[in-house]
mmCIF file of C-alpha atoms in Angstrom:
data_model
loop_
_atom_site.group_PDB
_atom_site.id
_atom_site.type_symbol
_atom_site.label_atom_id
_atom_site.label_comp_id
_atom_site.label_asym_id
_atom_site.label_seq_id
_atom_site.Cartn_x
_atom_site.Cartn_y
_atom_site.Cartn_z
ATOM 1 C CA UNK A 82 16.442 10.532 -7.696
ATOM 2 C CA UNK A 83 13.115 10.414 -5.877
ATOM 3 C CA UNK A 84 10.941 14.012 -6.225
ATOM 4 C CA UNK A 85 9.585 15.380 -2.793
ATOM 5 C CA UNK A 86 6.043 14.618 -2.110
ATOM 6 C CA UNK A 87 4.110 17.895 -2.567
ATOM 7 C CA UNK A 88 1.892 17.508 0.085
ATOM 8 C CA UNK A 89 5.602 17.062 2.697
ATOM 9 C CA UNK A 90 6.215 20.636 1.639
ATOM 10 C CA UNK A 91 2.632 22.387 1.676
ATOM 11 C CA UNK A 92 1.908 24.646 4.310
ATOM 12 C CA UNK A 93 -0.553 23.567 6.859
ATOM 13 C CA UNK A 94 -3.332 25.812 5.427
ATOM 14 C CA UNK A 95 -2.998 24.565 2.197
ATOM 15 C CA UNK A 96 -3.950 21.127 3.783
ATOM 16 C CA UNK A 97 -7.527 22.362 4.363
ATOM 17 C CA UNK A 98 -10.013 19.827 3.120
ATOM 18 C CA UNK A 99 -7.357 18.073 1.017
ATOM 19 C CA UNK A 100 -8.608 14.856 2.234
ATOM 20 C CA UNK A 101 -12.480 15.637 2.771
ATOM 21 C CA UNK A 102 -14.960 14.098 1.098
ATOM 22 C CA UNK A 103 -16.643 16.363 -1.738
ATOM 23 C CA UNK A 104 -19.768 15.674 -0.200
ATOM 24 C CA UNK A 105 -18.494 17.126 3.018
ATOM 25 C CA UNK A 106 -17.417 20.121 1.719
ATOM 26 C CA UNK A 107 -20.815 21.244 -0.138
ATOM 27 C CA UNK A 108 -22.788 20.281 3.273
ATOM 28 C CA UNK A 109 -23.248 23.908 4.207
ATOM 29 C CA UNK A 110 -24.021 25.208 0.676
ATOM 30 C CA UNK A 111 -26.969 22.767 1.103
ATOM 31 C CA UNK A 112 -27.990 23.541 4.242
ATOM 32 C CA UNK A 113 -28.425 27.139 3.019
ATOM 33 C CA UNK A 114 -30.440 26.248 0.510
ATOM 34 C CA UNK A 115 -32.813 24.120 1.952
ATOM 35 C CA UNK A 116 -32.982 26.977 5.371
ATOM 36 C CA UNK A 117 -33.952 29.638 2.205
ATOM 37 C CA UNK A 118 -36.484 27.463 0.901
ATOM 38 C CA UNK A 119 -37.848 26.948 4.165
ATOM 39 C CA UNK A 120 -37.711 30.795 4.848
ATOM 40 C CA UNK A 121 -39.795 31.836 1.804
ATOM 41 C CA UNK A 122 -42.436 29.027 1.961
ATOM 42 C CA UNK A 123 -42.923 29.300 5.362
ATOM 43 C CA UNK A 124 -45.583 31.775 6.693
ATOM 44 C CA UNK A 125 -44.802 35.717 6.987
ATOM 45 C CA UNK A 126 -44.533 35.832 10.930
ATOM 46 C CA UNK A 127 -41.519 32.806 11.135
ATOM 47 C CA UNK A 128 -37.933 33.325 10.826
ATOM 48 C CA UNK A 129 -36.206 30.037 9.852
ATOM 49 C CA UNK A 130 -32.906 31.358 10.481
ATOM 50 C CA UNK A 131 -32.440 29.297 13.368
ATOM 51 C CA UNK A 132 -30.825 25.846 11.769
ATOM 52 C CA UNK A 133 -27.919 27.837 10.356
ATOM 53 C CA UNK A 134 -26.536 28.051 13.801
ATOM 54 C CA UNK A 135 -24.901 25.040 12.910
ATOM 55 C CA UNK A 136 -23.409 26.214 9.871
ATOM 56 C CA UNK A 137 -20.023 27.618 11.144
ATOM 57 C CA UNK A 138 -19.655 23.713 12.886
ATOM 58 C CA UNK A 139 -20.375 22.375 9.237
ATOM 59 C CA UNK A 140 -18.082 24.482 7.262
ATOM 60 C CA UNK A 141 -15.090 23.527 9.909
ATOM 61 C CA UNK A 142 -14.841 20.004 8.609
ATOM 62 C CA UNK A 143 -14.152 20.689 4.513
ATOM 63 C CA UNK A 144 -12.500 24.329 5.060
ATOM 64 C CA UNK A 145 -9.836 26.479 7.455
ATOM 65 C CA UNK A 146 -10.582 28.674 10.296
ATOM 66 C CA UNK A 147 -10.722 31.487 7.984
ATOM 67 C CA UNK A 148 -13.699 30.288 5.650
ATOM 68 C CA UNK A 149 -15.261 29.569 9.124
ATOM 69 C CA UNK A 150 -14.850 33.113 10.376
ATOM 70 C CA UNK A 151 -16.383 34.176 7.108
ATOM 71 C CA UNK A 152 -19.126 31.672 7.719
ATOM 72 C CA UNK A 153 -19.770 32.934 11.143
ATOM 73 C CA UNK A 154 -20.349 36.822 10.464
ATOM 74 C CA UNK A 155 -22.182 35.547 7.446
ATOM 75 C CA UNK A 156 -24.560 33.275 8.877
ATOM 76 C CA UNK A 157 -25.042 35.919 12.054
ATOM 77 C CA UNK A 158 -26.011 38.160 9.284
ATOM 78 C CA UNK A 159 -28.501 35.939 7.586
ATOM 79 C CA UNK A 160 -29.953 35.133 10.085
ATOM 80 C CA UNK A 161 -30.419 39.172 10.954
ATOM 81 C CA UNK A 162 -32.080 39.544 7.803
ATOM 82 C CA UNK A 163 -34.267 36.629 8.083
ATOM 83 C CA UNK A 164 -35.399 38.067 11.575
ATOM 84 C CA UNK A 165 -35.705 41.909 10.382
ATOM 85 C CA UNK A 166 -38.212 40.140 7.434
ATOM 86 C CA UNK A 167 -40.987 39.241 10.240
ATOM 87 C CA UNK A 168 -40.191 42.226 12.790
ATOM 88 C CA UNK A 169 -37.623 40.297 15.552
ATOM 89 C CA UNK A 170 -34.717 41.251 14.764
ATOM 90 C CA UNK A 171 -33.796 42.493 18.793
ATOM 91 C CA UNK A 172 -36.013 39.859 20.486
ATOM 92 C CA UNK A 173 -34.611 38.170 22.896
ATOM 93 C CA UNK A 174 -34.396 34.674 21.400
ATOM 94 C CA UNK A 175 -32.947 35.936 18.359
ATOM 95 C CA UNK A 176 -30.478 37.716 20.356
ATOM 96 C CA UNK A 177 -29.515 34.209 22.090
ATOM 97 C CA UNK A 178 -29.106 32.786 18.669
ATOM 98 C CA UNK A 179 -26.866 35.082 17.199
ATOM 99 C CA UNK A 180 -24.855 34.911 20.374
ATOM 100 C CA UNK A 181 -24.905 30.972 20.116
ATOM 101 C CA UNK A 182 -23.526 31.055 16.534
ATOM 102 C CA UNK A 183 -21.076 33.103 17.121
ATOM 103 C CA UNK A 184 -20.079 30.568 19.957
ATOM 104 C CA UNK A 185 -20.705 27.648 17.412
ATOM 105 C CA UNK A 186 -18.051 29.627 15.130
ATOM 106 C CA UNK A 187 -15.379 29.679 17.555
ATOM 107 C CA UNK A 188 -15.503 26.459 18.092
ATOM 108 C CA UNK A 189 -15.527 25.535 14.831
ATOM 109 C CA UNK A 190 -12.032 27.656 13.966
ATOM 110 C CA UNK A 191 -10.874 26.081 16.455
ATOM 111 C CA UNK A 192 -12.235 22.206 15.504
ATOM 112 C CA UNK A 193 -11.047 23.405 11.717
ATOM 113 C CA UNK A 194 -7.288 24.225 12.977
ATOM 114 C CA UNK A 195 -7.157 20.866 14.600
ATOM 115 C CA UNK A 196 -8.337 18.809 11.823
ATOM 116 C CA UNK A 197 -5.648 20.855 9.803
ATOM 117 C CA UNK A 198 -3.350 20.095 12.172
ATOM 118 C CA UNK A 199 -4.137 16.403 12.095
ATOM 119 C CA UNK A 200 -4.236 16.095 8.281
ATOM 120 C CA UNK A 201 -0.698 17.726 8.322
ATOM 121 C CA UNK A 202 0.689 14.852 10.979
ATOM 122 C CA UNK A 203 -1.150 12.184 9.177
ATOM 123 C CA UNK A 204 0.911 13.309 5.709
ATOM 124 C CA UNK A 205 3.973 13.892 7.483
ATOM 125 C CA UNK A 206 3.445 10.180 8.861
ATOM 126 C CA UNK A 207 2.745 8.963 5.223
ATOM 127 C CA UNK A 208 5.656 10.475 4.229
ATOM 128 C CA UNK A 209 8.119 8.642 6.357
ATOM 129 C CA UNK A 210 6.146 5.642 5.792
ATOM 130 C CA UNK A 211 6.932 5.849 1.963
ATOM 131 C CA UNK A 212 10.397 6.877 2.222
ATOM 132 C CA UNK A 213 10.793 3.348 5.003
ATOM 133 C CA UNK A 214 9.263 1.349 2.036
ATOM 134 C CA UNK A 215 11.757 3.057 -1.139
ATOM 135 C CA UNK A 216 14.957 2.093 1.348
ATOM 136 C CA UNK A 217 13.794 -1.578 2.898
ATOM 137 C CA UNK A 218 11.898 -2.897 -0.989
ATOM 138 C CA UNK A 219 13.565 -1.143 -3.596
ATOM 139 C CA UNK A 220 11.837 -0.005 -6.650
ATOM 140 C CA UNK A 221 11.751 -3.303 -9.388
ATOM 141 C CA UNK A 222 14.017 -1.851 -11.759
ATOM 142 C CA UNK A 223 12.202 -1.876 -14.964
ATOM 143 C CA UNK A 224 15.623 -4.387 -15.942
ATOM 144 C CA UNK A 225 18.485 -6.385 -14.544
ATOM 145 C CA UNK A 226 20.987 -7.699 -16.314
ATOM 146 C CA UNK A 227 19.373 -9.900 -19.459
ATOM 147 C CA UNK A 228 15.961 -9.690 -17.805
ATOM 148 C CA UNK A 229 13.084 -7.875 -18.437
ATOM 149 C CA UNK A 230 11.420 -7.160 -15.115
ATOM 150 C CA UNK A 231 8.041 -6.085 -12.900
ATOM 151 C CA UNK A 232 7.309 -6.391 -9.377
ATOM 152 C CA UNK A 233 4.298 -5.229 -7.327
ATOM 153 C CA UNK A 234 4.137 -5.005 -3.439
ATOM 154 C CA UNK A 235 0.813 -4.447 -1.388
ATOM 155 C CA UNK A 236 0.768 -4.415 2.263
ATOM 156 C CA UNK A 237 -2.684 -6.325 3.840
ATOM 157 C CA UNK A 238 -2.953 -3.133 5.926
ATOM 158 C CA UNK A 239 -3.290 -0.290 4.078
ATOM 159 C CA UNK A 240 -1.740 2.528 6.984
ATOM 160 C CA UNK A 241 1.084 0.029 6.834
ATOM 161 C CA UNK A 242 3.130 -0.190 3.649
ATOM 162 C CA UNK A 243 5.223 -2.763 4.453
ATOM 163 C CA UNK A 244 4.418 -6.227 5.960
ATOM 164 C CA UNK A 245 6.164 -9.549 6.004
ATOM 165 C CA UNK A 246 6.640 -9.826 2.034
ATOM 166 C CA UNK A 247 10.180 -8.933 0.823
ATOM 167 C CA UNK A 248 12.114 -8.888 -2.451
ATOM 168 C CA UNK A 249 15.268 -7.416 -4.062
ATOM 169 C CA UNK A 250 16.917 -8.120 -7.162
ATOM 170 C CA UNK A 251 20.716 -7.940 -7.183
ATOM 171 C CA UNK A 252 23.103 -7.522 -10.695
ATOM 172 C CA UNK A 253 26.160 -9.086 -9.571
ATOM 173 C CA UNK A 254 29.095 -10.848 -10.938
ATOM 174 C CA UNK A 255 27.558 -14.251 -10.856
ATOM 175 C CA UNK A 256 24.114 -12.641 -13.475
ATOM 176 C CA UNK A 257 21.058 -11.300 -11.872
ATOM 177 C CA UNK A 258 20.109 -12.662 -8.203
ATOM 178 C CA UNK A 259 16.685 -12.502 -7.069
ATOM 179 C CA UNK A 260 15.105 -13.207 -3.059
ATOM 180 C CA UNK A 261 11.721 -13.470 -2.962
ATOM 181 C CA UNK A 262 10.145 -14.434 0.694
ATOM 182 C CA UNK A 263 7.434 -14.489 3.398
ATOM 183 C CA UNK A 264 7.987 -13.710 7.138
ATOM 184 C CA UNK A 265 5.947 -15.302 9.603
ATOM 185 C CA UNK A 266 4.623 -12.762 11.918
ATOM 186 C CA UNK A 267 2.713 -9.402 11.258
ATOM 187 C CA UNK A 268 3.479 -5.796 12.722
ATOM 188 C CA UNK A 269 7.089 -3.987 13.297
ATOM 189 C CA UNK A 270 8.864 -6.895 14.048
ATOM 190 C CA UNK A 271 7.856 -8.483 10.916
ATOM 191 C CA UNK A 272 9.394 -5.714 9.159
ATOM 192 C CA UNK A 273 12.279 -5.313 10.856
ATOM 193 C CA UNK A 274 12.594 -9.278 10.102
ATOM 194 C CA UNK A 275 12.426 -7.877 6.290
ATOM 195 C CA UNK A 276 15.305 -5.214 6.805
ATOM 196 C CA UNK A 277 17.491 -7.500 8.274
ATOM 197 C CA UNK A 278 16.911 -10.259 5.296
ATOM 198 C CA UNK A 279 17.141 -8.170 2.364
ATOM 199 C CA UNK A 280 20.343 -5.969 4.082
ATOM 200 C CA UNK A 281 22.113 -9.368 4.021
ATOM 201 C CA UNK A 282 21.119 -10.401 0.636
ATOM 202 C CA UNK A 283 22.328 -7.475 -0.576
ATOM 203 C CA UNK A 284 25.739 -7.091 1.574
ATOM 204 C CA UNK A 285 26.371 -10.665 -0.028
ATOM 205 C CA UNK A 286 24.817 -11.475 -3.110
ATOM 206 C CA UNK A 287 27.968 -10.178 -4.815
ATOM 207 C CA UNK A 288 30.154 -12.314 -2.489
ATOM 208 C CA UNK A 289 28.548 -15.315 -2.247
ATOM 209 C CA UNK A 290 29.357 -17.673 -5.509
ATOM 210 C CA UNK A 291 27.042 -20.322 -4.477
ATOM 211 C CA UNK A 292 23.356 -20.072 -4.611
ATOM 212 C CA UNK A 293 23.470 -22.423 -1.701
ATOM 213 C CA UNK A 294 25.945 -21.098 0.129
ATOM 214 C CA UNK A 295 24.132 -17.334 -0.011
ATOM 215 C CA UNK A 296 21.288 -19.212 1.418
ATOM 216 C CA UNK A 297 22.830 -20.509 4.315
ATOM 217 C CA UNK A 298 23.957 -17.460 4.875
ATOM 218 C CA UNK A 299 20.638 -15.814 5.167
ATOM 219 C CA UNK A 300 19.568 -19.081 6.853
ATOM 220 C CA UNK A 301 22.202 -17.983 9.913
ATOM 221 C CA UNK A 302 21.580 -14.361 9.772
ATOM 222 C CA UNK A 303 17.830 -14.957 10.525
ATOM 223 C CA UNK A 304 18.957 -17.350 13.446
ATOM 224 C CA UNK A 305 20.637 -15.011 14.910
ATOM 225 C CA UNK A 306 18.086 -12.182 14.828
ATOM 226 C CA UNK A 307 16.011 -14.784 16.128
ATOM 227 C CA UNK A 308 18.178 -15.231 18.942
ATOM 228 C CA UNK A 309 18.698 -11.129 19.483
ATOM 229 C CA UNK A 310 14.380 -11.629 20.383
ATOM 230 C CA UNK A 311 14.506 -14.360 22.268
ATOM 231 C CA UNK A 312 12.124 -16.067 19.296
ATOM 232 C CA UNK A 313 12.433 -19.761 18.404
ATOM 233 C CA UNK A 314 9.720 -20.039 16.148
ATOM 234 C CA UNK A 315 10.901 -16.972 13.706
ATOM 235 C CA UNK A 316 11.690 -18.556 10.245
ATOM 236 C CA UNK A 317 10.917 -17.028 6.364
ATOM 237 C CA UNK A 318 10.024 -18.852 3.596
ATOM 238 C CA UNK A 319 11.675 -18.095 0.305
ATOM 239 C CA UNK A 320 12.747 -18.546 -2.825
ATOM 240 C CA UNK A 321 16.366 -17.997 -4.480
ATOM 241 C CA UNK A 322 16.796 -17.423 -8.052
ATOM 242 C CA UNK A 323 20.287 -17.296 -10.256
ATOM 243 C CA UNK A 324 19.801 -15.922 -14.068
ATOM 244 C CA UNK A 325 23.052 -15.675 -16.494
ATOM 245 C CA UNK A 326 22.295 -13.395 -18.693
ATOM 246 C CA UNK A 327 24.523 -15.205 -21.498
ATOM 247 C CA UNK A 328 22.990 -18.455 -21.586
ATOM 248 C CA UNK A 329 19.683 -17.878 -20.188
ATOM 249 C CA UNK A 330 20.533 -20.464 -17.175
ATOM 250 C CA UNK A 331 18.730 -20.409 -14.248
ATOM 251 C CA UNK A 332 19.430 -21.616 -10.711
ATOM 252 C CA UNK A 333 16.700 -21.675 -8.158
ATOM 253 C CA UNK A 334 16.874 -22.985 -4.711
ATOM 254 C CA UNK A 335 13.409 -23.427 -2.891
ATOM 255 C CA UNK A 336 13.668 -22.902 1.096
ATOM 256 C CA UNK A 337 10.024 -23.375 1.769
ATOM 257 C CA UNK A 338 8.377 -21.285 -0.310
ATOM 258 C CA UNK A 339 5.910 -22.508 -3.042
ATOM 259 C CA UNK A 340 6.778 -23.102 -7.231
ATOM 260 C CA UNK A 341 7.679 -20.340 -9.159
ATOM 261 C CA UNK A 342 5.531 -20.895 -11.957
ATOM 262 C CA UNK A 343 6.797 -20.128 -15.842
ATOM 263 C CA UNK A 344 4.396 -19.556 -18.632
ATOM 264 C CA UNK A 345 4.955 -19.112 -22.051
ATOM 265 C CA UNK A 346 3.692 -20.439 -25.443
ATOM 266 C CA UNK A 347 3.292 -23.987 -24.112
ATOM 267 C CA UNK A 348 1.446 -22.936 -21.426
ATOM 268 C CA UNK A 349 2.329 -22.854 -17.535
ATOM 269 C CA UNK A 350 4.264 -25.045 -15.957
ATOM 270 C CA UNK A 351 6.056 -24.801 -12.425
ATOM 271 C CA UNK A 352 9.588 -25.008 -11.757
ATOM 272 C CA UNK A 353 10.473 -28.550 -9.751
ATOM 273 C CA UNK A 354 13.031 -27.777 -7.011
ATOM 274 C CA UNK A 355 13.949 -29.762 -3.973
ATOM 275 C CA UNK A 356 12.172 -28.062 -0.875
ATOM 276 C CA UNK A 357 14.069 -27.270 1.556
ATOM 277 C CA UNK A 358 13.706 -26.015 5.366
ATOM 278 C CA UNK A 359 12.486 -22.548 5.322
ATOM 279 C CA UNK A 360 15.633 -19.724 6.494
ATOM 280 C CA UNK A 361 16.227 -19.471 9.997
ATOM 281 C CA UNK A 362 15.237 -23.250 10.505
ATOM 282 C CA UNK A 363 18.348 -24.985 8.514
ATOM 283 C CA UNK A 364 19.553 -25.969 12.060
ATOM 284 C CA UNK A 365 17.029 -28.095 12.484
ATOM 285 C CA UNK A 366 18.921 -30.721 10.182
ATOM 286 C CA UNK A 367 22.378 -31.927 9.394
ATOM 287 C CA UNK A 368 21.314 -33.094 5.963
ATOM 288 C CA UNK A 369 23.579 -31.081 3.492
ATOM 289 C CA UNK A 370 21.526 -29.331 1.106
ATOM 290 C CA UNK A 371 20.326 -30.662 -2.202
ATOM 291 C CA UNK A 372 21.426 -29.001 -5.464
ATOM 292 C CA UNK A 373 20.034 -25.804 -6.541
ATOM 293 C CA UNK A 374 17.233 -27.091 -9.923
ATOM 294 C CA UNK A 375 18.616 -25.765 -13.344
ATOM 295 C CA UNK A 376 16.509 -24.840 -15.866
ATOM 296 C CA UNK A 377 16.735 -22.271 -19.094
ATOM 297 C CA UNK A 378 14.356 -19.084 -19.067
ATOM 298 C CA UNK A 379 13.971 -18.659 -22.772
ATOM 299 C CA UNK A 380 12.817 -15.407 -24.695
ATOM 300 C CA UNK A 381 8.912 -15.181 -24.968
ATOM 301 C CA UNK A 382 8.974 -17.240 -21.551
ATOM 302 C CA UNK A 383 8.245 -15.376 -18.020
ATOM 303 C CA UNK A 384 9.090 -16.469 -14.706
ATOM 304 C CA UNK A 385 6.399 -15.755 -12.256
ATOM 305 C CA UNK A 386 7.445 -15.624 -8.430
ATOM 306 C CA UNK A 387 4.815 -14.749 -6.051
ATOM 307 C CA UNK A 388 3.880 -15.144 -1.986
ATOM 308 C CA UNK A 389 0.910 -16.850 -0.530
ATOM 309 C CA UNK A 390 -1.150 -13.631 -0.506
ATOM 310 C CA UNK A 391 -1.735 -14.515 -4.269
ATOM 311 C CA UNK A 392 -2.032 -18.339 -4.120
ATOM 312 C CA UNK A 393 -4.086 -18.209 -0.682
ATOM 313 C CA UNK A 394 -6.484 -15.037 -1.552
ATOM 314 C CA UNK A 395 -10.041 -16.625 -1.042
ATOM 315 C CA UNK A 396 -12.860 -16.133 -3.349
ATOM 316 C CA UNK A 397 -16.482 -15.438 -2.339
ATOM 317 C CA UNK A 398 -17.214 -19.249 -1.416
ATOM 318 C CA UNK A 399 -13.607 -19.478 0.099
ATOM 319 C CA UNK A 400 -11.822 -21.217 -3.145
ATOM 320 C CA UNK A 401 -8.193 -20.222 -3.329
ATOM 321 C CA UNK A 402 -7.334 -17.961 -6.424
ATOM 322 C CA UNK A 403 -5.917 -20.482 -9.231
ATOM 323 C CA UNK A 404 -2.595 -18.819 -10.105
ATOM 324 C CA UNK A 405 -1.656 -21.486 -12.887
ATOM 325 C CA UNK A 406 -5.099 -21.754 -14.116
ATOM 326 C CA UNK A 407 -5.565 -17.670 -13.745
ATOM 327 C CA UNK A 408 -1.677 -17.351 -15.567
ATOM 328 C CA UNK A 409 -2.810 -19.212 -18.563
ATOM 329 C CA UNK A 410 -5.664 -17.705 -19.466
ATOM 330 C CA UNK A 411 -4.431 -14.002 -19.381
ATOM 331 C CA UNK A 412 -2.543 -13.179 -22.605
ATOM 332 C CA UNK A 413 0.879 -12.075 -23.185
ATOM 333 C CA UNK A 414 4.014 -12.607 -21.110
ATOM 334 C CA UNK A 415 5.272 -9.261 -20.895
ATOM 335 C CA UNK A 416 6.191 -8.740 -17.538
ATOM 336 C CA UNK A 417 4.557 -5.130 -16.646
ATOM 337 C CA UNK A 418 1.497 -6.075 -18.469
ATOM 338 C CA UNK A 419 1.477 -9.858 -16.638
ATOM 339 C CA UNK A 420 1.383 -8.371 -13.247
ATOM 340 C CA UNK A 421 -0.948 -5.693 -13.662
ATOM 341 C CA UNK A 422 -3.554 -8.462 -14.870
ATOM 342 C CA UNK A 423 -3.057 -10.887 -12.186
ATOM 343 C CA UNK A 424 -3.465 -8.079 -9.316
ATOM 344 C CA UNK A 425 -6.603 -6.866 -11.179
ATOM 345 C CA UNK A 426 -7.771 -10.716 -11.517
ATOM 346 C CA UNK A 427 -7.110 -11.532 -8.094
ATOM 347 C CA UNK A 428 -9.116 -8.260 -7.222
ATOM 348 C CA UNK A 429 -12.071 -8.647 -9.122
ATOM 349 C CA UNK A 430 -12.244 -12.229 -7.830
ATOM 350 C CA UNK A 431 -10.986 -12.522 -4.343
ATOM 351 C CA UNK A 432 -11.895 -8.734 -3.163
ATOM 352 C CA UNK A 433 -10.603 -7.469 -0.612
ATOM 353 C CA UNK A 434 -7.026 -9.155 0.311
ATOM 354 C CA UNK A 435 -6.165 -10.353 3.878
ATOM 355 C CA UNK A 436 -2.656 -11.175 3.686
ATOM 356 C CA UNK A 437 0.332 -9.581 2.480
ATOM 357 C CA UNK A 438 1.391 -9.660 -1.292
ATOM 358 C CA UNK A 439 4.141 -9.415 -3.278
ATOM 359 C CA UNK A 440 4.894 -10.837 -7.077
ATOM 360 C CA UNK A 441 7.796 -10.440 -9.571
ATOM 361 C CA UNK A 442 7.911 -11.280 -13.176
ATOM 362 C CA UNK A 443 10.634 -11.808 -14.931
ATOM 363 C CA UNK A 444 11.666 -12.167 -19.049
ATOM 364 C CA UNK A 445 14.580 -12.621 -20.534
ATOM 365 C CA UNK A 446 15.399 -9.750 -23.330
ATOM 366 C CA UNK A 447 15.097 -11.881 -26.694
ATOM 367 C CA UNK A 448 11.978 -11.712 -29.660
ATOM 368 C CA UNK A 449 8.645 -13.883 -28.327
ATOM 369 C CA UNK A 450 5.410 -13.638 -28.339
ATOM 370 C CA UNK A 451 4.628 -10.609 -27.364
ATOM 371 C CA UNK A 452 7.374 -8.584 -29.704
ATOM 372 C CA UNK A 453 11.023 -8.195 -30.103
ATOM 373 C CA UNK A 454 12.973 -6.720 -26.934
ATOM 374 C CA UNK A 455 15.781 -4.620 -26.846
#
């Protein structure tokens, strides 16, 4: 069971300067300073109250209307004393600035409730946003039948947590099943492309016996949500994966998407499997589809399936990052520990990412190289 969010549940007060920069927030504690310092080196007959006019303004962005109010009859006070210190305290001008920072402390109760307001609205959005992500991508359970498994999922736009990346892994009567894709397109119809996929795989993962034959059947689903939008060119690349837990077989049908690569003691090597038109495009041929590739995941051996947002991430000079050459040199093949180093070595080499990226790694339990398993 998921916990609440505390910042869902916080009144909107509470908000206030949650989200401001600390540099913000001491802005009119500096201001003071430097208007006091000004104050007692200036000469005897000037009053350099008049720049904290715009403190009430200042203290609105880090803090709530109340802190401003404070501010205001503060500052209108200072600035009183500052005037009384040279003999003006009723001129004229000095009246006009009082009278203009109370103004400018209105309008800054008023700016601070709205930014309060905002920050509430933006959390609240957040919020959903999260929850959207936790139903369409599960959480990678940290296992699945006989495998050991990690996952990370980052969205190329960071107000957006879900893009055109999907996943799910499935324990069903036929050993763990795993779908792995890319959707072409960007925005909200990319991820309703992703809902519809992975609510398929998942209605039929457990009903479907063949690997093939559960492809297909994603392959038609995606045609027809293609057809609901009136979009001939929608299609997803991905990549199937069977694992029985008893013998450590693996099945792995390839629509499209690029080698899983496996690395282990030997070193990294990827897994050959017929390509095959990506899902939603199967019509295009009448060519019955080639046998799913068998291979054996042994202990101390991970399976590394990832989307182009790791294989296509640029460097500075616009190389591509080096997956297999990356996957070899870091060490160990536990799964949490394998996907935390590639998304900090794709980071530290590629920078910023422009594309969507998702990557699951995946052990069978068994003693290797990195320690016995459970």
């Amino acid at each position: 069971m998921s916990t609440p969010d505390p910042q869902t549940t916080a009144p909107v007060g509470a908000l206030s300067g949650a989200r401001t920069p600390r540099w913000v927030r001491a802005l009119p504690a500096l201001l003071v300073a430097v208007d006091l310092t000004a104050e007692y080196a200036a000469s005897a007959h000037i009053a350099a109250g008049f720049p904290l006019t715009v403190l009430p303004v200042l203290v609105a962005f880090g803090y709530g209307p109340v802190a401003v109010a404070l501010s205001t009859f503060g500052t209108v006070a200072l600035q009183g004393l500052m005037a009384e210190r040279v003999g003006h305290l009723t001129e004229q001008h000095h009246l006009w600035i009082y009278l203009a920072t109370a103004v400018a402390g209105v309008l800054g109760a008023v700016l601070s409730w709205q930014r309060i307001r905002q920050e509430h609205d933006l959390v609240q959005v957040r919020s959903v946003a999260e929850a959207l992500q936790r139903t369409v991508l599960h959480p990678v359970p940290p296992r699945s039948g006989g495998l050991r498994t990690a996952g990370l999922y980052r969205a190329a736009q960071a107000e957006v947590p879900i893009g055109g990346d999907l996943y799910s892994i499935c324990e069903t009567r036929y050993g763990t099943r795993v779908l792995l894709g890319d959707v072409r397109g960007k925005g909200l119809d990319a991820v309703r492309t992703v809902a519809d996929l992975l609510g398929a795989f998942r209605a039929m993962a457990d009903e479907t016996e063949s690997l093939n034959d559960l492809a297909d059947l994603l392959d038609r689903q995606l045609q027809r949500v293609a057809g609901d939008r009136d979009d001939q060119e929608l299609f997803a690349t991905a990549t199937l994966l069977q694992h029985d837990p008893a013998s450590g077989r693996c099945l792995l049908v390839n629509r499209g998407h690029h080698a899983p690569l496996v690395t282990g003691p030997a070193g990294v090597r990827e897994v050959d499997a017929p390509e095959q038109l990506p899902l939603g495009l199967g019509g295009l041929t009448a060519a019955a589809p080639a046998a799913p590739a068998g291979f054996t995941l042994e202990p101390g051996h991970t399976l590394l399936l990832f989307t182009d947002g790791l294989n296509e991430a640029r460097d500075r000079v616009g190389e591509f990052y080096p997956v297999a050459e990356r996957l070899a040199v870091l060490a160990g093949t536990d799964p949490e520990h394998l996907v935390a180093a590639l998304d900090a070595d794709v980071r530290t080499r590629c920078g910023l990412l422009t594309d969507d990226l998702a990557i699951l790694a995946l052990t069978p339990f068994g003693p290797g190289p990195d320690g016995p398993s459970d």
